[in-house]
Amino acid sequence: MSAKNAYICDVLVVGAGLAAERSAVEAAEAGLNVIILSLVPPRRSHSTAAQGGMQASLGNAALAKGDNPKIHFEDTVKGSDWGCDQEVAKMFCETVPIMIRQLDYWGVPWNRVTAGKKKLPSGIEVEDTKDKEGLITARDFGGVAKWRCCYTSDGTGHTVQFVVDTVVCKLGIPVHDRMEAIAIIHDGETCYGVVARCLRTGELNVYLAKSTVIATGGAGRIYAASTNAVINEGTGAAIALNTGLVPLGNMEAVQFHPTGMPPVFILMTEGARGDGGYLLDKNLHRFMPDYEPKKKELASRDVVSRRMIQHIRAGYGVQSKYAPQHLWLDIRHLGRQWVWTNLREIATIAGNFNGLDPAKDLVPVVPTQHYTMGGVRTNKWGYAYGLKGLFAIGEAACWDLHGFNRLGGNSLAETVTAGYIVGKQIVKYTLGATQDFNYKLVEDFVKQEEERIKNLISGKNGKEDVFEIRDAMQQTMMDHVHIFRTGPSLEQGVAKLQELYRRSLKIGLHSSGQGANPELAQALRMPGMLRTALCVAYGGLMRTESRGSHFREDYPKRDDANWLKRTLAYWKEGADLPTLDYEPVACPIMPPGDRGYGEATAGPKGK
Amino acid sequence: MGRQLSFSIFRYNPNIPGDAPRMQEYKLEEYEGMTLFVALNDIREKLDPTLMFDFVCRAAICGSCAMMINGRPGLACKTMTGTLPSRINLMPLPVFKLIGDLSVDTGTWFRNLQVRTESWIHTNKKFDPEALEVRMENKTAEAIYEPERCIECGCCVASCITANIRDDFLGATGINRVGRFLIDPRDERTDAEYFEVVGSEEGAFGCVGLMACDDNCPIELPLQQQLAFVRRKMAQAGLKLDLKGMKIS
Ligand SMILES: Cc1cc2nc3c(=O)[nH]c(=O)nc-3n(C[C@H](O)[C@H](O)[C@H](O)COP(=O)(O)OP(=O)(O)OC[C@H]3O[C@@H](n4cnc5c(N)ncnc54)[C@H](O)[C@@H]3O)c2cc1C
Ligand code: SF4
Ligand code: SF4
Ligand code: FES
């Protein structure tokens, strides 16, 4: 074999974020031999950047009283605009409280209930009761009926990832970090593992496993402005798509978070509004109650983001050195003590990058790409469509907990819950599977990757510049596939992306490509990123309705008669557009209805 | 027109046969709000696509991008070029294994640290999925969160004299990590067991107390306090162990 090393294991987990590590723990505890691959050390995965918290209906905080999995389920379905898989959502809402408590058992320092009367910024007085003192508390978040978001200050992802990683260390699960999966090995029926490129040496390795898990996170970096880490390029889902057999579900469903901070677009957590923060316009007017009298700043993210852009379009945006158009986040009234204890991370970020102190200054914000609802389509047990032995979890997957809009705090919660639920299925499947490899097949996959690398270095296919193509793709997504979408603009976007895709097949390196060359790494990812971007743009063009975060100005209404279905995008060999297929979205528990917020309820301008 | 910035950057890729360590010069025009994250990417994308460095979050929360910036360890992503003179010297962190150019292997170092110090909750209790969580005072949770905030960037290690001469030294980050478990009521280890882990020259007693770590921690962990706390605890535990030993003899 031409690969440097070949590793054989029972379960190969591609990714070391929360979803990945939680599933690895499940498999290792069952006695399976597990290897984790990751671009970066686990504790640098994007999960550590999550700030606000994790939804679970523990019902301990004053305004959480009476909460239960059923209410959590209803909020999730409404949030998804009836796009989610209700069976998955039900299972998730019932399991997540146990997950939170298990994380506590493993060491997460969840903030706790302190008894006593408290006055909220809204003026309402609440009382945390003595019987709940010392139990895990929660904060308010967007689109929810109860306070349900469990947190550790605003560093929730950090503490949860660190703690799950302690369990990985304790179990001695090997992590091969700086190891990028670049192709899935399969024979058209079964997945046998991956070809991976070492980001220390540039060498190719082969990983063979009975079960392969894609847990590679989101694809935010197909957009120029994103709250995502720079490594969130969606390559895990892209290599699954590239098999031609595994579809990506609902890629047009992209979440834009109301409060990215320009000019760097780092997130200001929803917890800021959950804790009582306001959005202000250029006249320092708090405008959200005009549009959403009931939920105000705490309608779901898709709705708040649209209302913000609507308000900017109406001429109320702020023009400043931070961005040509933005609005303000105001948390000054929460008080210095609160800001620097419970919102300390974002306070630090505002200071580091804009020299602002949110305890006394307004912070510029603008809706920014934030979350990939779509991903590798799986069934409710996490089995990927199209290939045996392949699973997907976390943001990389379309398990379909989120439908067309994810609720804040449901994603971290999904990572560990799916890691647990799907983890058990992985164990079951792996114990029943046999390991037999066709070495010729494996070698062919390695050769194919070697060939790609050789051609990129020699410039055999052309001399296109990888960074130029990436920038053009990111800008196209901003211009044509953003919050407000229209048919003609999406068509132009698709055409531009197709052109860029064809050019991406003609990339040639400017450098030697030797060792762990970063230009080569980017060049290898580029065609896959463009295919992913095309799934988003083309899926959006074909979906002639508005649902959740997918908003078509030319089709502004949700259309349950025709569009209660999920998009499945396949990439056939040699194609320059995805092939779209659809499957019905069943609503067995909660029939489609009114969300209680958003344009359909509150109308174009409130009331 | 912005300032003309001159970068002098350490170059060496141990995986390229024949490559030798050297400093390489690059020039960029500065613009408003430029960080070293932006500048280094500009250099890679416009001037030299072979340049290796690490960024992940670009928000000073993941600890990937620490390097020596004009001789001091710091996070490149949050360093505004405007705060630096127009000559900028960038070197990889010392102590850690070099991967190439500005990229070092902090991941392996920190994983070893976790394993050596057994940085996970030690308990004999079984998790009961039916039971409520064990109650804890919010104050205690906040106290644990404080040291837990360490982002494992390695700045404290790079600036530490002891770590630069002893490669088995846990560093301020390691001692801080142990301190985090020491105060966690869920961890059932005794002081004597902790003593095994940090009560030595590689641990709390190897530190010479010059506090370069404290000055250089980008998230301003109170390392000085934390080191003193762990040292005091370990001195007490050590004393008890000695006394016990005397009784037996
Ligand atoms: C700024 C920010 C704040 C957020 N805050 C919250 C919040 O408060 N609450 C909430 O619920 N959600 C939040 N989210 C969303 C949530 O953090 C993510 O959706 C979630 O953490 C994703 O976890 P994951 O395990 O699926 O992927 P990630 O944590 O992104 O991990 C992906 C892993 O895959 C690896 N990888 C990727 N590609 C490859 C490859 N080709 N080969 C090998 N390895 C690969 C990476 O190295 C990484 O280890 C936030 C998101 C952002 C951007
Ligand atoms: S105080 Fe101790 S840990 Fe900190 S730099 Fe000095 S020797 Fe190192
Ligand atoms: S203690 Fe501070 S300097 Fe040291 S690794 Fe942690 S965050 Fe970095
Ligand atoms: S890139 Fe994450 S700390 Fe700098």
PDB file of C-alpha atoms in Angstrom, chain A residues 40-41 43-44 49 60 98 101-102 104-112 114 131-136 152-155 158-159 162-163 166 168-170 172-175 178 200-201 221 226-231 264-266 321 341 344-345 349 352-353 467 470 510-511 514 516-519, chain B residues 13 15-17 32 35 37 44-45 49-52 54-64 77-78 80 99 103-108 110-111 114-115 119-121 123 125-127 129 131-138 141-142 144-146 148-153 177 180-181 184 186:
ATOM      1  CA  VAL A  40      -7.189  20.055  15.833  1.00  0.00           C
ATOM      2  CA  PRO A  41      -6.750  18.836  19.416  1.00  0.00           C
ATOM      3  CA  ARG A  43     -10.257  21.008  23.192  1.00  0.00           C
ATOM      4  CA  ARG A  44      -9.811  23.401  20.288  1.00  0.00           C
ATOM      5  CA  ALA A  49     -16.665  28.309  21.509  1.00  0.00           C
ATOM      6  CA  ASN A  60     -35.417  24.291  38.652  1.00  0.00           C
ATOM      7  CA  ILE A  98     -30.235  12.840  31.944  1.00  0.00           C
ATOM      8  CA  ARG A 101     -26.938  15.370  34.993  1.00  0.00           C
ATOM      9  CA  GLN A 102     -24.385  12.943  33.639  1.00  0.00           C
ATOM     10  CA  ASP A 104     -22.587  17.165  36.107  1.00  0.00           C
ATOM     11  CA  TYR A 105     -21.471  13.789  37.442  1.00  0.00           C
ATOM     12  CA  TRP A 106     -18.457  13.960  35.127  1.00  0.00           C
ATOM     13  CA  GLY A 107     -17.560  17.413  36.421  1.00  0.00           C
ATOM     14  CA  VAL A 108     -19.270  20.287  34.560  1.00  0.00           C
ATOM     15  CA  PRO A 109     -19.592  23.185  37.044  1.00  0.00           C
ATOM     16  CA  TRP A 110     -23.154  24.109  36.046  1.00  0.00           C
ATOM     17  CA  ASN A 111     -24.395  27.317  37.579  1.00  0.00           C
ATOM     18  CA  ARG A 112     -26.837  26.600  40.417  1.00  0.00           C
ATOM     19  CA  THR A 114     -29.586  30.474  44.638  1.00  0.00           C
ATOM     20  CA  ASP A 131     -36.382  23.606  47.764  1.00  0.00           C
ATOM     21  CA  LYS A 132     -34.510  24.115  44.475  1.00  0.00           C
ATOM     22  CA  GLU A 133     -31.406  25.715  45.932  1.00  0.00           C
ATOM     23  CA  GLY A 134     -28.193  24.101  44.726  1.00  0.00           C
ATOM     24  CA  LEU A 135     -29.824  22.368  41.755  1.00  0.00           C
ATOM     25  CA  ILE A 136     -28.808  23.266  38.202  1.00  0.00           C
ATOM     26  CA  THR A 152     -21.662  27.764  33.065  1.00  0.00           C
ATOM     27  CA  SER A 153     -21.311  31.533  32.845  1.00  0.00           C
ATOM     28  CA  ASP A 154     -21.021  32.110  29.075  1.00  0.00           C
ATOM     29  CA  GLY A 155     -18.410  29.434  28.592  1.00  0.00           C
ATOM     30  CA  HIS A 158     -15.768  25.134  26.857  1.00  0.00           C
ATOM     31  CA  THR A 159     -16.609  23.427  30.136  1.00  0.00           C
ATOM     32  CA  PHE A 162     -13.274  19.902  28.488  1.00  0.00           C
ATOM     33  CA  VAL A 163     -15.212  17.579  30.768  1.00  0.00           C
ATOM     34  CA  THR A 166     -11.504  14.204  30.494  1.00  0.00           C
ATOM     35  CA  VAL A 168     -11.912  10.379  26.716  1.00  0.00           C
ATOM     36  CA  CYS A 169      -8.511  10.751  28.424  1.00  0.00           C
ATOM     37  CA  LYS A 170      -9.577   8.543  31.314  1.00  0.00           C
ATOM     38  CA  GLY A 172      -7.474   6.187  27.026  1.00  0.00           C
ATOM     39  CA  ILE A 173      -9.169   6.653  23.659  1.00  0.00           C
ATOM     40  CA  PRO A 174      -6.464   7.565  21.130  1.00  0.00           C
ATOM     41  CA  VAL A 175      -6.927  10.894  19.369  1.00  0.00           C
ATOM     42  CA  ARG A 178      -4.031  17.170  12.846  1.00  0.00           C
ATOM     43  CA  ARG A 200       1.942  17.545  10.449  1.00  0.00           C
ATOM     44  CA  THR A 201       3.775  15.737   7.664  1.00  0.00           C
ATOM     45  CA  ARG A 221     -17.034  29.035   6.266  1.00  0.00           C
ATOM     46  CA  SER A 226     -19.666  33.637   9.935  1.00  0.00           C
ATOM     47  CA  THR A 227     -19.518  33.212  13.680  1.00  0.00           C
ATOM     48  CA  ASN A 228     -17.930  29.804  13.058  1.00  0.00           C
ATOM     49  CA  ALA A 229     -14.312  28.902  13.636  1.00  0.00           C
ATOM     50  CA  VAL A 230     -12.107  29.056  10.570  1.00  0.00           C
ATOM     51  CA  ILE A 231     -11.871  25.243  10.486  1.00  0.00           C
ATOM     52  CA  VAL A 264     -14.844  40.377  13.077  1.00  0.00           C
ATOM     53  CA  PHE A 265     -18.284  38.685  13.263  1.00  0.00           C
ATOM     54  CA  ILE A 266     -17.538  36.957  16.532  1.00  0.00           C
ATOM     55  CA  LYS A 321     -16.589  52.234  11.449  1.00  0.00           C
ATOM     56  CA  THR A 341     -19.844  37.408  35.856  1.00  0.00           C
ATOM     57  CA  ARG A 344     -17.837  37.691  30.854  1.00  0.00           C
ATOM     58  CA  GLU A 345     -16.648  35.970  27.705  1.00  0.00           C
ATOM     59  CA  ILE A 349     -14.422  39.749  23.263  1.00  0.00           C
ATOM     60  CA  ASN A 352     -10.370  42.633  22.798  1.00  0.00           C
ATOM     61  CA  PHE A 353     -11.667  43.303  19.333  1.00  0.00           C
ATOM     62  CA  PHE A 467      -7.683  31.487  -2.266  1.00  0.00           C
ATOM     63  CA  ARG A 470     -12.595  30.514  -1.962  1.00  0.00           C
ATOM     64  CA  HIS A 510       1.731  28.299  -6.387  1.00  0.00           C
ATOM     65  CA  SER A 511       3.952  26.564  -3.852  1.00  0.00           C
ATOM     66  CA  GLN A 514       5.697  19.696   0.200  1.00  0.00           C
ATOM     67  CA  ALA A 516       1.961  19.723   5.539  1.00  0.00           C
ATOM     68  CA  ASN A 517       1.554  22.535   3.056  1.00  0.00           C
ATOM     69  CA  PRO A 518      -1.467  24.717   3.918  1.00  0.00           C
ATOM     70  CA  GLU A 519      -2.164  25.725   0.315  1.00  0.00           C
TER      71      GLU A 519
ATOM     72  CA  ASN B  13       9.709  22.854   8.222  1.00  0.00           C
ATOM     73  CA  ASN B  15       9.377  17.578   7.240  1.00  0.00           C
ATOM     74  CA  ILE B  16      11.042  19.066   4.209  1.00  0.00           C
ATOM     75  CA  PRO B  17      14.413  17.442   3.626  1.00  0.00           C
ATOM     76  CA  GLU B  32      -7.641  49.804  10.645  1.00  0.00           C
ATOM     77  CA  THR B  35      -4.983  41.705  13.911  1.00  0.00           C
ATOM     78  CA  PHE B  37      -4.765  36.736  12.433  1.00  0.00           C
ATOM     79  CA  ARG B  44      -0.101  33.274   3.380  1.00  0.00           C
ATOM     80  CA  GLU B  45      -2.684  34.069   0.748  1.00  0.00           C
ATOM     81  CA  PRO B  49       1.283  30.003   0.665  1.00  0.00           C
ATOM     82  CA  THR B  50       3.721  27.698   2.494  1.00  0.00           C
ATOM     83  CA  LEU B  51       3.648  29.628   5.782  1.00  0.00           C
ATOM     84  CA  MET B  52       2.391  27.440   8.642  1.00  0.00           C
ATOM     85  CA  ASP B  54      -2.624  27.747  13.615  1.00  0.00           C
ATOM     86  CA  PHE B  55      -5.897  29.562  14.063  1.00  0.00           C
ATOM     87  CA  VAL B  56      -9.249  28.031  14.945  1.00  0.00           C
ATOM     88  CA  CYS B  57     -11.685  30.327  16.788  1.00  0.00           C
ATOM     89  CA  ARG B  58      -9.994  33.673  15.939  1.00  0.00           C
ATOM     90  CA  ALA B  59     -11.761  34.942  19.093  1.00  0.00           C
ATOM     91  CA  ALA B  60      -9.164  34.236  21.815  1.00  0.00           C
ATOM     92  CA  ILE B  61     -11.085  31.306  23.261  1.00  0.00           C
ATOM     93  CA  CYS B  62      -9.587  28.124  21.780  1.00  0.00           C
ATOM     94  CA  GLY B  63      -5.906  28.599  22.616  1.00  0.00           C
ATOM     95  CA  SER B  64      -4.578  27.559  19.184  1.00  0.00           C
ATOM     96  CA  CYS B  77      -5.696  36.314  16.967  1.00  0.00           C
ATOM     97  CA  LYS B  78      -6.407  38.994  19.523  1.00  0.00           C
ATOM     98  CA  MET B  80      -3.976  44.202  17.143  1.00  0.00           C
ATOM     99  CA  ILE B  99       5.504  21.261  13.693  1.00  0.00           C
ATOM    100  CA  SER B 103       2.945  25.955  14.476  1.00  0.00           C
ATOM    101  CA  VAL B 104       3.761  23.891  17.582  1.00  0.00           C
ATOM    102  CA  ASP B 105       2.307  20.733  19.043  1.00  0.00           C
ATOM    103  CA  THR B 106       0.489  21.900  22.140  1.00  0.00           C
ATOM    104  CA  GLY B 107      -2.150  19.171  21.716  1.00  0.00           C
ATOM    105  CA  THR B 108       0.144  16.263  22.570  1.00  0.00           C
ATOM    106  CA  PHE B 110      -1.644  18.941  27.040  1.00  0.00           C
ATOM    107  CA  ARG B 111      -3.040  15.452  26.508  1.00  0.00           C
ATOM    108  CA  GLN B 114      -4.221  15.420  31.546  1.00  0.00           C
ATOM    109  CA  VAL B 115      -3.149  11.810  31.700  1.00  0.00           C
ATOM    110  CA  SER B 119      -7.351  15.335  35.411  1.00  0.00           C
ATOM    111  CA  TRP B 120     -10.779  13.813  35.584  1.00  0.00           C
ATOM    112  CA  ILE B 121     -13.258  13.387  38.426  1.00  0.00           C
ATOM    113  CA  THR B 123     -15.341   9.010  42.322  1.00  0.00           C
ATOM    114  CA  LYS B 125     -20.238   6.735  43.004  1.00  0.00           C
ATOM    115  CA  LYS B 126     -22.099   5.291  40.043  1.00  0.00           C
ATOM    116  CA  PHE B 127     -24.103   7.600  37.820  1.00  0.00           C
ATOM    117  CA  PRO B 129     -29.870   8.294  35.522  1.00  0.00           C
ATOM    118  CA  ALA B 131     -31.574  10.596  40.389  1.00  0.00           C
ATOM    119  CA  LEU B 132     -31.448  14.377  40.643  1.00  0.00           C
ATOM    120  CA  GLU B 133     -28.059  16.012  40.430  1.00  0.00           C
ATOM    121  CA  VAL B 134     -26.150  16.352  43.685  1.00  0.00           C
ATOM    122  CA  ARG B 135     -26.709  19.840  45.036  1.00  0.00           C
ATOM    123  CA  MET B 136     -23.864  22.328  45.014  1.00  0.00           C
ATOM    124  CA  GLU B 137     -23.610  25.921  46.088  1.00  0.00           C
ATOM    125  CA  ASN B 138     -23.492  28.312  43.161  1.00  0.00           C
ATOM    126  CA  ALA B 141     -19.618  26.117  40.891  1.00  0.00           C
ATOM    127  CA  GLU B 142     -18.260  29.587  40.123  1.00  0.00           C
ATOM    128  CA  ILE B 144     -14.502  25.683  39.891  1.00  0.00           C
ATOM    129  CA  TYR B 145     -15.305  27.557  36.695  1.00  0.00           C
ATOM    130  CA  GLU B 146     -12.543  30.074  37.359  1.00  0.00           C
ATOM    131  CA  GLU B 148     -11.529  25.626  34.405  1.00  0.00           C
ATOM    132  CA  ARG B 149     -11.373  28.624  32.049  1.00  0.00           C
ATOM    133  CA  CYS B 150      -7.780  27.817  31.061  1.00  0.00           C
ATOM    134  CA  ILE B 151      -7.695  27.527  27.257  1.00  0.00           C
ATOM    135  CA  GLU B 152      -4.467  25.503  27.173  1.00  0.00           C
ATOM    136  CA  CYS B 153      -2.693  27.991  24.961  1.00  0.00           C
ATOM    137  CA  ARG B 177      -5.636  22.210  36.513  1.00  0.00           C
ATOM    138  CA  ARG B 180      -9.454  22.932  39.867  1.00  0.00           C
ATOM    139  CA  PHE B 181     -10.014  19.312  40.939  1.00  0.00           C
ATOM    140  CA  ASP B 184     -14.345  20.117  43.361  1.00  0.00           C
ATOM    141  CA  ARG B 186     -17.286  15.625  43.370  1.00  0.00           C
TER     142      ARG B 186
END
